[in-house]
Amino acid sequence: MQGTIQEKMTLNEKLHILSDAAKYDAACTSSGVDRRGDGTGMGNCSAAGICHSFSADGRCISLLKILFTNECIYDCKYCVNRSSNDVVRTSFTPEEVCTLTMEFYRRNYIEGLFLSSGILRSPDYTMELIYAALYRLRKVCNFQGYIHVKAIPGADPRLIQMTGYLADRMSVNVELPTAESLRLLAPHKSRKNILAPMRLVQNQINENKQEIRLYRNAPRFVPAGQSTQMIIGATPETDYQILHTAESLYKKFDLKRVFYSAFVPVNRDCALPVLKDNKPPLLREHRLYQADWLLRFYHFEADELLDENNPNFNVLLDPKCCWALNHLDLFPIEVNSADYMLLLRVPGIGCKSAGRIVKARKMGNLQFEDLKKMGVVLKRALYFITCGGKMMYPVRIEEDYIMRCLLNTKERLPEGADGMTYRQLSLFDDVNFGGVNGISNRFIYVQIRLQVFVQLCMMLGWKTGTAMQESA
Amino acid sequence: MKGKLQQQLFCQYKTVDENEGKAARLQRMIKKYLGNHAYRAVFYALLSDEPEKGTAVFRTIQEARRIPDSRKIMDHLGNPDVAEVFAMSRSVANEAHLYEEFIRFRELADGILFSEITPKSQVLVCIADHFADRFPLENWVIYDKTHKMFLLHRKQAEWALVTGTPLNRRTADRISESEKTYSELWKEFFESISISERENPVYQRTHLPLRYRNDMTEFSDQT
Ligand code: SF4
């Protein structure tokens, strides 16, 4: 059942529908390419990316994120736009996309355009429309800001290629972590079909690099690289499987980013899981991003962080702390002499601060106060480092003790995860409490047992005197 | 123009007569002996509103002369003054960066793009190149309400800083006919792009502190 197609609709209504339908795509960055304006148009790009606002869900708004159309001939079970949903359908025209992008950009609302789309008529037809919009934006409006565009699986490779010369980043979403899940939830898509355009873009990027080496002014193909996205929690994969998929995508397709999108149920469907309290698995998404960060910038491998026996991330501690607690034999390390790669592995020391340490220690011996100034989070790092052979406080290098201390240093977590009590944590269904990746977990168990006890009391109406009176 | 500005800045801590020659010489000296990296740190630190900025910078330069390789001075964070300069320059750079993100222009009746901001430090000079590169074909103005300074950019011309002229409120509030359309479209987008199941005002506030919002289209009540 296709929804009503509205021909006469104001731009405002269209924008409402087509941004609302695009918001589940997690990719928001405008990063990966540095480009100065050439003085003849509008816009430039900054490699670090620029956020322009933050929406009420705390996510960054960098690009005008819209669908070209929310019509779709496919029926992916997790998607609002699936053909079996009865929703109002509409499409932009290429002109409208350009006007919105240009006028928003002029006012410094956005960094550029993120253009995705449902499949209107056929993949080719849709890709052509997208190409037309981008062509107009680049060649007629002379827009030099950032463009992120979707390559539509199944579209003619030449169309994808032509579009890629107009865009900064391209992405094809793998959608779900395994081919099996994809078959279940997206019957019209296949892993093979999705990986084909990804490979195409990768090859073209490599070829383009050669061209640029030969002719400095050769047109650039997808200079900010490609990314992809997986939905987390709609299918039963473990964190280990998901992280493995991500790692191999990074390795095999030279992806710039893999985005993880906590499953938000927008459709009722027996093939989809029912989430507790309708809450997307945000903590899980958060842990995956942390681990992804460790893969990309801290030289970790997926197998170091998780394994078959401990296939899920710990709810209470971030992956880096878990790793360190599992490798206490390596610590403490001496900040004034340790290898950069080892510094990177210390909880509380980031890429920047590790770099600063290596530079600053050439000028003289570093003390704990110096580390603080360099951005080291001492309340985490202190268990793992020495300065001039001394630890900051006398500390027992012992798992249980350090873990308890680390748990007391409050980690910034996404809403829902933040104010969460141990009781709620113990009810988390996607988490295994076997241990902090193998760490003995007595402390946590005690906490949980206490909470369960309190919970039982509450259920039996023993909470307070007043509660009993009320029920009486 | 840029040279002039630096002169003013350096005169804030050097009690020498305002003299373009001296300032330019000092600027050259710092660049030559401490390198561009340290120069930038000093330059940014001096845009800060910290009352003690001058002393810290002065002592940092003294310290630089003391150490074997003066060009490495900014790595020398063990020294409290260097650390202070580093911290000030980082905080100015951060604020400037946030303004590159959060500045909102409105189109005035004569087609000029106008923005007003309330920064803690004098960020205009830090963000000028960014916007000049981004909007070369537009006439635009950014007004710093804290320091009562204008950053002006005329289409296809260099930018300039202007002080000593009051803001003409009436002109600044006379928006173009289509302005309302686009600011409303933007607000529409801003609302619809958020996922209600993920609502998180704490995150939103961490990344976008309240003090910036007064000057931002999507948080203003006027329609
Ligand atoms: S192809 Fe699938 S995911 Fe994409 S819009 Fe259509 S139904 Fe949604």
PDB file of C-alpha atoms in Angstrom, chain A residues 276-277 283 314-316 407 410 413-429 431 433 443-455 458:
ATOM      1  CA  LYS A 276      12.254  -2.478  26.662  1.00  0.00           C
ATOM      2  CA  ASP A 277      10.440   0.816  27.395  1.00  0.00           C
ATOM      3  CA  LEU A 283      24.649   2.524  25.729  1.00  0.00           C
ATOM      4  CA  ASN A 314      30.829  -4.222  29.531  1.00  0.00           C
ATOM      5  CA  VAL A 315      28.037  -1.917  30.556  1.00  0.00           C
ATOM      6  CA  LEU A 316      29.920  -0.354  33.395  1.00  0.00           C
ATOM      7  CA  LEU A 407      33.629   2.759  38.528  1.00  0.00           C
ATOM      8  CA  LYS A 410      31.896   9.043  36.575  1.00  0.00           C
ATOM      9  CA  LEU A 413      27.319   8.416  29.139  1.00  0.00           C
ATOM     10  CA  PRO A 414      24.352   8.966  26.881  1.00  0.00           C
ATOM     11  CA  GLU A 415      21.063   9.783  28.516  1.00  0.00           C
ATOM     12  CA  GLY A 416      19.348   6.772  29.923  1.00  0.00           C
ATOM     13  CA  ALA A 417      22.658   5.132  30.514  1.00  0.00           C
ATOM     14  CA  ASP A 418      23.674   7.956  32.783  1.00  0.00           C
ATOM     15  CA  GLY A 419      21.140   7.937  35.544  1.00  0.00           C
ATOM     16  CA  MET A 420      20.872   4.195  35.281  1.00  0.00           C
ATOM     17  CA  THR A 421      20.937   2.163  38.463  1.00  0.00           C
ATOM     18  CA  TYR A 422      22.453  -1.251  38.859  1.00  0.00           C
ATOM     19  CA  ARG A 423      18.974  -2.684  38.988  1.00  0.00           C
ATOM     20  CA  GLN A 424      18.225  -1.353  35.533  1.00  0.00           C
ATOM     21  CA  LEU A 425      21.583  -2.519  34.317  1.00  0.00           C
ATOM     22  CA  SER A 426      20.948  -6.030  35.491  1.00  0.00           C
ATOM     23  CA  LEU A 427      17.780  -6.083  33.468  1.00  0.00           C
ATOM     24  CA  PHE A 428      19.599  -5.118  30.295  1.00  0.00           C
ATOM     25  CA  ASP A 429      18.793  -7.966  27.967  1.00  0.00           C
ATOM     26  CA  VAL A 431      24.326  -7.672  28.048  1.00  0.00           C
ATOM     27  CA  PHE A 433      27.254 -10.286  33.032  1.00  0.00           C
ATOM     28  CA  PHE A 443      31.865  -6.273  43.317  1.00  0.00           C
ATOM     29  CA  ILE A 444      29.238  -5.897  40.639  1.00  0.00           C
ATOM     30  CA  TYR A 445      27.444  -8.987  41.738  1.00  0.00           C
ATOM     31  CA  VAL A 446      27.185  -7.712  45.277  1.00  0.00           C
ATOM     32  CA  GLN A 447      25.737  -4.456  44.037  1.00  0.00           C
ATOM     33  CA  ILE A 448      23.250  -6.225  41.852  1.00  0.00           C
ATOM     34  CA  ARG A 449      22.213  -8.613  44.540  1.00  0.00           C
ATOM     35  CA  LEU A 450      21.531  -5.713  46.843  1.00  0.00           C
ATOM     36  CA  GLN A 451      19.493  -4.009  44.197  1.00  0.00           C
ATOM     37  CA  VAL A 452      17.530  -7.121  43.410  1.00  0.00           C
ATOM     38  CA  PHE A 453      16.808  -7.444  47.069  1.00  0.00           C
ATOM     39  CA  VAL A 454      15.553  -3.870  47.271  1.00  0.00           C
ATOM     40  CA  GLN A 455      13.496  -4.487  44.197  1.00  0.00           C
ATOM     41  CA  MET A 458       9.425  -3.020  46.728  1.00  0.00           C
TER      42      MET A 458
END
